[in-house]
Coordinates of C-alpha atoms in Angstrom, one line a residue:
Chain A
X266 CA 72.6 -8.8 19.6
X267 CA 73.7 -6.4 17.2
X268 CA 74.9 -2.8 17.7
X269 CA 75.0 -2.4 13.9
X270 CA 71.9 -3.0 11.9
X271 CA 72.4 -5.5 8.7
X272 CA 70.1 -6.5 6.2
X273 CA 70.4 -10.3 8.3
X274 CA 72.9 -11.1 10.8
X275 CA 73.9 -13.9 9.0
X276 CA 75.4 -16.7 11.5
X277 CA 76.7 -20.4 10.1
X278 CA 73.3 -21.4 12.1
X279 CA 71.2 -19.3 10.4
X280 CA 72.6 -20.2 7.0
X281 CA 72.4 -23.9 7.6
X282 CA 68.6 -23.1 9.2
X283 CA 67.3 -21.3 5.7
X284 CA 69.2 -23.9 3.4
X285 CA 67.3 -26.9 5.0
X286 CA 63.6 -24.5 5.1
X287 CA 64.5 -23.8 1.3
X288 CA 65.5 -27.2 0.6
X289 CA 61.9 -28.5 2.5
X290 CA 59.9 -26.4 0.6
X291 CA 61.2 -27.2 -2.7
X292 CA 60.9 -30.6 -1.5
X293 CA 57.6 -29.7 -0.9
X294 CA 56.2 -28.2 -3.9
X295 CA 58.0 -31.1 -5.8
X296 CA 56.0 -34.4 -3.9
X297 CA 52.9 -32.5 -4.3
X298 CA 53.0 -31.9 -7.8
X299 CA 54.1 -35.9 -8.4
X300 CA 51.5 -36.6 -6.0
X301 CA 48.7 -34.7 -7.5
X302 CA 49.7 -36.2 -10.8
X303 CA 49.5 -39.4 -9.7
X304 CA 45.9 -38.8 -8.3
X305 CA 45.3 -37.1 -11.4
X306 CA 45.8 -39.0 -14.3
X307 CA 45.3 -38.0 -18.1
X308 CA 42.4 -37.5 -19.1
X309 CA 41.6 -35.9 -15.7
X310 CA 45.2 -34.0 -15.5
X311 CA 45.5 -30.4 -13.8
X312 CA 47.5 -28.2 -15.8
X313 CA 51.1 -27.2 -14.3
X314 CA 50.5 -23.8 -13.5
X315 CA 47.1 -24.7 -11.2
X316 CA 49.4 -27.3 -9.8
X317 CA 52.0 -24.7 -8.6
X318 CA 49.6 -22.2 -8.0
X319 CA 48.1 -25.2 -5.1
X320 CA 51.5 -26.8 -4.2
X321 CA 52.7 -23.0 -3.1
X322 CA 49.2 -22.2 -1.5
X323 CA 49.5 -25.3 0.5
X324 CA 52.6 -24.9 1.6
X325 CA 52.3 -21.2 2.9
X326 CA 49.1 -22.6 5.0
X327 CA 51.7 -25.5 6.2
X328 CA 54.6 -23.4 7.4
X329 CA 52.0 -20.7 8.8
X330 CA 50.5 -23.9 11.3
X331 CA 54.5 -24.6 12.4
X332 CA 55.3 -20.7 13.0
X333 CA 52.2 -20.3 15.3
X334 CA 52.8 -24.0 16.7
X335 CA 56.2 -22.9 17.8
X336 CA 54.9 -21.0 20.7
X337 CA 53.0 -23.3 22.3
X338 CA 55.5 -26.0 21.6
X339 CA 58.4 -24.2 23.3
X340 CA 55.8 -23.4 26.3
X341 CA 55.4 -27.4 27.0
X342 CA 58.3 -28.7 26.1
X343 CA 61.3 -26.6 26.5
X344 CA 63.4 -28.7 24.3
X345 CA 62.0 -27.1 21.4
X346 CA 62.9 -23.7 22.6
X347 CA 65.5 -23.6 19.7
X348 CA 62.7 -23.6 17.3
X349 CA 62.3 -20.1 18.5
X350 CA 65.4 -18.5 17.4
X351 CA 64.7 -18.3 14.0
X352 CA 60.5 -18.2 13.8
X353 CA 61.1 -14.7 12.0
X354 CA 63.3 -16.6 9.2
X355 CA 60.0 -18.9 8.9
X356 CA 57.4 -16.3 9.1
X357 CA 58.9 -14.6 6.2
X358 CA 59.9 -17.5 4.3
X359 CA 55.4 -18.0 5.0
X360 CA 55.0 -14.4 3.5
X361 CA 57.1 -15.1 0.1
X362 CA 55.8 -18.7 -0.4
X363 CA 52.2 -17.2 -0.3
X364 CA 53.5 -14.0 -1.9
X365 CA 54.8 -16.4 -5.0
X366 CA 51.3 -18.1 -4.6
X367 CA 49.3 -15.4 -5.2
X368 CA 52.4 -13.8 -8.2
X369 CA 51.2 -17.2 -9.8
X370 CA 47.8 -16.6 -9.5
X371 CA 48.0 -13.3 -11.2
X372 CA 49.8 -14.4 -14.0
X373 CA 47.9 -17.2 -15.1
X374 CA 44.3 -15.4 -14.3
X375 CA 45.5 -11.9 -15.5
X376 CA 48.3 -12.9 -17.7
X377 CA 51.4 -11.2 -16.5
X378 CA 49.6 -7.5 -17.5
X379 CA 47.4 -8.2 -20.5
X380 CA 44.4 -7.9 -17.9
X381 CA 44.2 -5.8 -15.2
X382 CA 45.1 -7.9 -12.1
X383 CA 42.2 -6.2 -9.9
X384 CA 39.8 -7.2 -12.4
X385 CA 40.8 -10.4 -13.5
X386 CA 41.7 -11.9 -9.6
X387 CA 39.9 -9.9 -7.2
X388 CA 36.9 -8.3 -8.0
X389 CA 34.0 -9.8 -10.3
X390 CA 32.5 -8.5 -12.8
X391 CA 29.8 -7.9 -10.8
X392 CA 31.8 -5.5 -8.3
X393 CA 31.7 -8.4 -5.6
X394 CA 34.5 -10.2 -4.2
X395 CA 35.3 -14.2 -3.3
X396 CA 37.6 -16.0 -1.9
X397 CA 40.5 -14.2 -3.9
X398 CA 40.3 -11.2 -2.3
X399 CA 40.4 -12.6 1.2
X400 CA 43.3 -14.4 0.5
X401 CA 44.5 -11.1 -0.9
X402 CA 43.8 -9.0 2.9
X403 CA 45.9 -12.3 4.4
X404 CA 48.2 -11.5 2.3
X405 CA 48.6 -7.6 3.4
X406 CA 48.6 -8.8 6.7
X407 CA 51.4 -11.2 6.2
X408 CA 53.3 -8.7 4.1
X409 CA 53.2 -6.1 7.0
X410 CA 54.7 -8.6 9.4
X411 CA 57.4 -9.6 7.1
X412 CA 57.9 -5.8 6.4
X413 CA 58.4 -4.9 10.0
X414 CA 60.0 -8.4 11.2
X415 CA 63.4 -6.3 11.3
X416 CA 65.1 -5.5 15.3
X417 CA 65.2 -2.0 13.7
X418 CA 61.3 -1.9 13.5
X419 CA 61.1 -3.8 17.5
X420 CA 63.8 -1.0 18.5
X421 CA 61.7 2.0 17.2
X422 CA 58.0 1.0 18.3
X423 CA 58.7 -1.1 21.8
X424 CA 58.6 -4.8 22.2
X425 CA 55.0 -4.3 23.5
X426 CA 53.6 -2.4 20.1
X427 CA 55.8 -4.5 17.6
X428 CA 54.4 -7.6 19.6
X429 CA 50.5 -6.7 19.7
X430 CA 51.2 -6.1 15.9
X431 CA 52.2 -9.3 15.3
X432 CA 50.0 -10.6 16.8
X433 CA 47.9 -10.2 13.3
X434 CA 49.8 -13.6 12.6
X435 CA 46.4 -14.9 14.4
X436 CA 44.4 -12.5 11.8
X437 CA 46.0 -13.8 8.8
X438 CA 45.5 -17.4 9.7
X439 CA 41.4 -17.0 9.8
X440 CA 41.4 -14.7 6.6
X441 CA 43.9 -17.9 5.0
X442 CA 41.1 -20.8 6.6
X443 CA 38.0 -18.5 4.9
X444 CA 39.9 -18.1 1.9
X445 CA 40.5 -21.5 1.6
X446 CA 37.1 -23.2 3.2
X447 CA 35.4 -20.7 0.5
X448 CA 37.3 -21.1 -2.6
X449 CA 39.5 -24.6 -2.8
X450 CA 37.4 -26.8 -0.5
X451 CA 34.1 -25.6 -2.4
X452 CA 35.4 -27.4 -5.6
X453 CA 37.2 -30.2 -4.0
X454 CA 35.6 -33.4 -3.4
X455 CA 37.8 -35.4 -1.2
X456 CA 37.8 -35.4 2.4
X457 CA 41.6 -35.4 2.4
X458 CA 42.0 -31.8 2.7
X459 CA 39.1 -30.4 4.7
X460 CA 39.7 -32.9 7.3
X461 CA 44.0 -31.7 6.9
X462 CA 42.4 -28.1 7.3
X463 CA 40.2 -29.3 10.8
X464 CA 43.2 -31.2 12.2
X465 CA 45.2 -28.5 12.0
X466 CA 43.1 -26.0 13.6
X467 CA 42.1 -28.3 16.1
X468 CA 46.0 -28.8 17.3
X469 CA 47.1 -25.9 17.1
X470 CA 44.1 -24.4 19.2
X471 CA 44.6 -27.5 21.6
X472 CA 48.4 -26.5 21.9
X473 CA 47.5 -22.8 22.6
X474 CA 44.8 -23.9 25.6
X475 CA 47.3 -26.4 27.0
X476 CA 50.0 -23.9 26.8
X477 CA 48.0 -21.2 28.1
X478 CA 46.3 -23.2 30.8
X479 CA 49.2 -24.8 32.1
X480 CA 50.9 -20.7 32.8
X481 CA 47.9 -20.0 33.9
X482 CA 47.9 -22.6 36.8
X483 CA 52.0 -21.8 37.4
X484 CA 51.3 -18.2 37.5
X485 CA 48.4 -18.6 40.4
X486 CA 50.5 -20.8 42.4
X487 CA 52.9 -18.5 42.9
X488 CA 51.9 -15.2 44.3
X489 CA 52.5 -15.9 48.5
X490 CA 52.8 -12.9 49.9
X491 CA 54.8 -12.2 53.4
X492 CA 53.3 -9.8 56.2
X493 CA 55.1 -6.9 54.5
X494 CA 54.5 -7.5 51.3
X495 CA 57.4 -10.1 50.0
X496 CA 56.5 -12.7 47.5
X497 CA 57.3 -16.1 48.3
X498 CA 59.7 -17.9 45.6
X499 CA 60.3 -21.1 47.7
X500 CA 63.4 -23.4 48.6
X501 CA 66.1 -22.2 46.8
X502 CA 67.7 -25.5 47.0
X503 CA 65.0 -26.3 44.6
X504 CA 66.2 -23.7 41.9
X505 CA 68.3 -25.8 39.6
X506 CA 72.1 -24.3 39.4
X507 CA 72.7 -21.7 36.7
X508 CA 68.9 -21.7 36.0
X509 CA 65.6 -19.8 37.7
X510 CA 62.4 -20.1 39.0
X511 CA 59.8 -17.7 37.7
X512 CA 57.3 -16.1 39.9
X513 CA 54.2 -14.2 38.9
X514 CA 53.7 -10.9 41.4
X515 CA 50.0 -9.8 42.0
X516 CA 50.7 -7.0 39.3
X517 CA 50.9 -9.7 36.5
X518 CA 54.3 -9.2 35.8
X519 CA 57.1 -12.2 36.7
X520 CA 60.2 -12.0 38.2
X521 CA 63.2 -14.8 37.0
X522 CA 65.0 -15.9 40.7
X523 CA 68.7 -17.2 39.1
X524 CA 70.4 -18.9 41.0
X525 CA 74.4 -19.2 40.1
X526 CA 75.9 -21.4 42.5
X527 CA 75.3 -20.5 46.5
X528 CA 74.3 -17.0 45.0
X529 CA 70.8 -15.6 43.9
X530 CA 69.6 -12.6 41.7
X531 CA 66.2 -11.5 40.7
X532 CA 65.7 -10.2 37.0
X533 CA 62.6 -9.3 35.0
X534 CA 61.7 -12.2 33.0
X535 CA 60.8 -10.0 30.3
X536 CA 63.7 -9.8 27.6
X537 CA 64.6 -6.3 26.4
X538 CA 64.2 -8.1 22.8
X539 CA 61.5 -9.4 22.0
X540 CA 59.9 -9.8 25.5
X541 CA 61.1 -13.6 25.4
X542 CA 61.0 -15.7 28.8
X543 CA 64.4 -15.0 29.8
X544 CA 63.5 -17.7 33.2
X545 CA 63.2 -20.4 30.7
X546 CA 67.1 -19.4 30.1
X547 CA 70.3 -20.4 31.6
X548 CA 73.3 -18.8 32.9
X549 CA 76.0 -19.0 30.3
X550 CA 79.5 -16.8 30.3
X551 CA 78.1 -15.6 33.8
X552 CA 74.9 -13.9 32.0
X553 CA 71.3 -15.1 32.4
X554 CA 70.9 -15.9 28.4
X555 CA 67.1 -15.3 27.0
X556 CA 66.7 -18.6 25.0
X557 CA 64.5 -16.9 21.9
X558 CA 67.8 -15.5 20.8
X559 CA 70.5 -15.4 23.0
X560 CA 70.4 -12.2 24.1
X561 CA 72.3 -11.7 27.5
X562 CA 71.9 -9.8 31.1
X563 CA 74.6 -9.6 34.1
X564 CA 72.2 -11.3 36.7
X565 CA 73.8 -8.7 39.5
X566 CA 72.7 -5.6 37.9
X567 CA 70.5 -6.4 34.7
X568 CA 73.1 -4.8 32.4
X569 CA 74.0 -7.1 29.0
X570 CA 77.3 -7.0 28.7
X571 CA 79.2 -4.1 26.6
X572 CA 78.9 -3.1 23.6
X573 CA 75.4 -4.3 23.6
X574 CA 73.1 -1.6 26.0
X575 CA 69.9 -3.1 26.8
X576 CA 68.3 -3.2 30.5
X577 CA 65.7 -4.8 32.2
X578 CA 64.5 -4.4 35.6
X579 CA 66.2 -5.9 39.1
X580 CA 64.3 -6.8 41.7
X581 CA 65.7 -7.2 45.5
X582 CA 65.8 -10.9 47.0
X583 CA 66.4 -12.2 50.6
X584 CA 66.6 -15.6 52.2
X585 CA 64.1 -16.1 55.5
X586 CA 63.6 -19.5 57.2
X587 CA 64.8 -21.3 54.5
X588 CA 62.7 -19.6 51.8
X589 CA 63.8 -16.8 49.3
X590 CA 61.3 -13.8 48.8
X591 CA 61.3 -11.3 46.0
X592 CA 60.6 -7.5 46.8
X593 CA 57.6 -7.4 44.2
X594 CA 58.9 -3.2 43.7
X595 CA 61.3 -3.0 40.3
X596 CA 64.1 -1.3 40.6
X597 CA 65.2 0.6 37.8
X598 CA 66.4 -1.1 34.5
X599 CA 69.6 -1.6 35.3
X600 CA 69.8 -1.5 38.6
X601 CA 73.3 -3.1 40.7
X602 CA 71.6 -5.3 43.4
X603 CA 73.5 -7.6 45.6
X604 CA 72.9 -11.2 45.4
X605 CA 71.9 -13.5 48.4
X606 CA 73.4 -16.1 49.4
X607 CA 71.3 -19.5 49.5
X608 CA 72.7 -20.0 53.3
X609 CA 71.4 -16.7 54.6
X610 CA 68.4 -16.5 56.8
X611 CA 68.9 -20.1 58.4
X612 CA 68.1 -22.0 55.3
X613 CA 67.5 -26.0 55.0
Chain B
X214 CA 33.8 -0.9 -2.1
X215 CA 36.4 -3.6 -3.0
X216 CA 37.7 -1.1 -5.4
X217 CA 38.2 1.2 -3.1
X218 CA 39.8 -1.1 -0.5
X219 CA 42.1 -1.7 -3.3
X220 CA 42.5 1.4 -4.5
X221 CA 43.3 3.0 -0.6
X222 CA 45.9 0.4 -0.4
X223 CA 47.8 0.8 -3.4
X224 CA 47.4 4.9 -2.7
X225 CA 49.3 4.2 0.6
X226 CA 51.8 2.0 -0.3
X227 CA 52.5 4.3 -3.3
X228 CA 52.9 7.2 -0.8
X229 CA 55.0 5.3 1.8
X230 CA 57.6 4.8 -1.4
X231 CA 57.8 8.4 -1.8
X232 CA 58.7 9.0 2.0
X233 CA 60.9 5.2 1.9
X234 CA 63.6 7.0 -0.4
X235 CA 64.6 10.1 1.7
X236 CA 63.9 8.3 4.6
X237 CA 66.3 5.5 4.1
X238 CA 68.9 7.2 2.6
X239 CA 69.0 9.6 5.4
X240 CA 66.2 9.5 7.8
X241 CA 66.7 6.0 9.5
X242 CA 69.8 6.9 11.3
X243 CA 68.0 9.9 13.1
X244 CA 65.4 7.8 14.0
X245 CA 68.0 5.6 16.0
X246 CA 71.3 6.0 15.5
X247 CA 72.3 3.0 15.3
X248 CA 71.0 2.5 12.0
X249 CA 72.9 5.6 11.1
X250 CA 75.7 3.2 10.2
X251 CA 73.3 0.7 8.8
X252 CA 74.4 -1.3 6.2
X253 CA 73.2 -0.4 2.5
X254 CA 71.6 -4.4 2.7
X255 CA 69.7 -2.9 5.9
X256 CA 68.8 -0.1 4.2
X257 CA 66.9 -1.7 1.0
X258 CA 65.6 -3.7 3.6
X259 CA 64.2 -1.4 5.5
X260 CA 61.8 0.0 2.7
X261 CA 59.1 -1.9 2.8
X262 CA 58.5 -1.3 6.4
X263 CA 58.3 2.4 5.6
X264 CA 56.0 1.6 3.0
X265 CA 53.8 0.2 6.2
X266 CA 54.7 2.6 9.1
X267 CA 55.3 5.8 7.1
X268 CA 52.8 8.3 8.8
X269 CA 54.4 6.3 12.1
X270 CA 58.2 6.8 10.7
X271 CA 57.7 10.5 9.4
X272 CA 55.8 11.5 12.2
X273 CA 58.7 10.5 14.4
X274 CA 61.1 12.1 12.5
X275 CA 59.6 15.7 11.7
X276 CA 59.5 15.6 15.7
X277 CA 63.5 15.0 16.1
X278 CA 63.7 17.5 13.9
X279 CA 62.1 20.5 15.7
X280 CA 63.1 18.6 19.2

C-alpha cells in the first residue's frame, strides 16, 4: 500500500525474498554447468558459452512453472498464500533470466554486433524462421509483463485490464514449450528433459483443474436464495473468528461474510489491488487484510484505512433463524453498513 | 514476413522511447497524481512500460489535457 510510487517498495521481506531467488538461481546456473560437465566429458565437452546459454534457458522455463504454480498452489492449500506476495518479484526475475538467455545467445551467434543480430539469430537465410524466433515472441510477451508489473500500470488500466493482460503469462509459456520442443529437444537425445518438459506441463495443468474444479464446486454450493431474494451464507457460528465465508451470488460475483467476534460485515471479496481473494484473509488491526499483499479494508464501511484511499463494495447482512443472509445488491464502494450481530434473528 | 514482424516491433518500441522521455519527466503525474511525486527510481522505471502502452499512455494524456 503505497500513496507514493517508488521504483520498489523495498521492505526487509522483500529484500531477504530477492537475495534467497538470486542466491537459487546462481545456485542454479552453477549445478547445471558442473552437472552438464560431468555428463559431458572431454572429448564430448560443450563449450562454456552453450552451457550458459542452456543453464539460463533452463532456468527461466523453471521459475516460469513456479510463478504460474503459485496460483493454484495458494487456491488448495492456503498455507502457501505467502508465496503470493511477491509472484511479481519472480515473474520479473523469469523475464531477466530469459532476457540474459537470449543476450547470450546473440552474442555468441551474432557476436556482440559484428553480425546483425536479426540475421544471425532469427531469421535464415532463407527468410524463414525456427525455434529462435519463437522464443524471441515469448520473450516480447514476457518483457511486456515485466514492463507493466508496476501498481502504477494496475492503477492507470483497472485491475480487470492489467489482469486479462497478464494473463499472456499463459501465452508465453506455450510459445517457451514450442520453442523448446522445436529447437533443444530436436537435438537432444536423452529422455531426461523431454520427460522434465511433460511432467511439468502435466502438474501444472493438473493444479489448474484441481484448483479450478474445486471453486467451481464451492461456488455452486453456495447460491440459496430466500423468498425475497437473500442469499444464504449459513451458521455463522461456523464462520471462524476474525475470518469469512465466501459466497458466490447468482451474478458470479462473491461476497466475503467476516465475522469479528459476535459481529458480522459483508465485503466484496474482490481486492481493490490486484483483485486478490480478500475472504481467504484475516482480520488484523481491525481491517479485513487481502493475503496477496496485505492490503487492508475497515469491514464496517469498506474504506482502507487513511492515507491509503481504495474502496470496494459493502454488501448488507442479516441474521434469520439462525442463518445469516447477504443482500446480493452492492452498495457503493465504500459504503458505512452496520454489522449484525451473530445473536440476532434467534440464532443457534 | 519475419522481417517485418521484427522490423514493426523495433519501429514501436523505438517510438514509445520518444513519447517515454516527456512523458516520464512530466506526463506520469497527470496521468495520476500520485506519481506526480514519484520517485526519480519510479520514474526510470516506468519507461519501459511506456515503451509498451504508449498509444494507451498518450492517448490518456492529450485527453486530460483538453478535459
Amino acid at each position: 500500500m503505497s500513496v507514493q510510487y517508488r521504483a520498489v517498495n523495498w521492505t526487509r521481506h522483500k529484500v531477504v525474498y530477492d537475495l534467497v531467488l538470486a542466491g537459487a538461481c546462481v545456485a542454479f546456473v552453477g549445478v547445471f554447468m558442473v552437472m552438464s560437465m560431468v555428463v559431458h566429458p572431454p572429448p564430448n565437452e560443450v563449450s562454456p558459452p552453450i552451457l550458459v546459454m542452456r543453464a539460463l534457458g533452463t532456468l527461466a522455463i523453471v521459475l516460469l512453472h513456479v510463478v504460474l504454480a503459485i496460483g493454484p498452489l495458494a487456491r488448495l492449500w492456503p498455507r502457501t498464500t505467502f508465496l503470493l506476495a511477491n509472484r511479481r518479484h519472480l515473474g520479473v526475475a523469469t523475464f531477466l533470466v530469459a532476457g540474459l538467455h537470449a543476450f547470450v545467445v546473440y552474442g555468441f551467434y551474432g557476436g556482440f554486433g559484428v553480425e546483425n543480430p536479426v540475421l544471425a539469430v532469427l531469421v535464415r537465410p532463407d527468410g524463414s524462421v525456427g525455434f529462435e524466433f519463437v522464443g524471441f515472441l515469448a520473450l516480447l510477451v514476457l518483457l511486456v509483463m515485466a514492463a507493466t508489473s508496476h501498481d502504477f500500470w494496475l492503477a492507470l488500466l483497472g485491475h480487470g485490464v492489467w489482469k486479462a493482460m497478464h494473463m499472456a503469462v499463459y501465452v508465453a509459456y506455450a510459445l517457451v514449450v514450442a520453442h523448446v520442443v522445436f529447437g533443444v529437444l530436436r537435438s537432444e537425445k536423452s529422455l531426461v528433459f523431454p520427460l522434465l518438459l511433460l511432467g511439468g506441463a502435466l502438474v501444472l495443468g493438473g493444479l489448474h483443474l484441481v484448483a479450478g474444479g474445486r471453486e467451481w464446486r464451492r461456488d455452486a454450493a453456495s447460491s440459496d436464495e430466500s423468498e425475497d431474494g437473500w442469499i444464504d451464507v449459513g451458521d455463522p457460528h461456523e464462520i471462524p473468528d476474525k475470518r469469512a465465508r465466501v459466497v458466490c451470488l447468482g451474478s458470479g460475483n462473491r461476497v466475503a461474510v467476516f465475522r469479528d467476534g459476535d459481529r458480522l460485515s459483508a465485503l466484496s471479496n474482490v481486492c481493490a489491488h490486484q483483485g486478490g481473494p480478500l475472504g481467504e484473509g484475516e482480520i488484523l488491526d481491525g481491517c479485513a487484510t487481502c493475503p496477496w499483499h496485505g492490503y487492508q479494508y475497515h469491514t464496517e464501511n469498506g474504506q482502507s484505512p487513511p492515507p491509503y484511499t481504495e474502496k470496494i463494495p459493502t454488501y448488507e447482512l442479516r441474521v434469520r433463524g439462525g442463518r445469516v443472509e447477504v443482500n446480493p445488491r452492492p452498495n457503493e464502494p465504500g459504503t458505512p453498513t452496520t454489522p449484525v450481530s451473530i445473536t440476532e434473528g434467534g440464532a443457534s | 514476413m519475419a522481417i517485418a514482424v521484427i522490423a514493426i516491433v523495433f519501429g514501436y518500441a523505438g517510438l514509445g522511447l520518444l513519447v517515454a522521455i516527456p512523458m516520464c519527466l512530466v506526463g506520469l503525474g497527470r496521468l495520476d497524481p500520485a506519481a506526480a511525486a514519484g520517485t526519480w527510481g519510479f520514474r526510470v522505471l516506468s519507461i519501459p512500460g511506456v515503451m509498451v502502452l504508449w498509444p494507451v499512455v498518450l492517448g490518456r494524456w492529450l485527453k486530460r489535457g483538453k478535459a
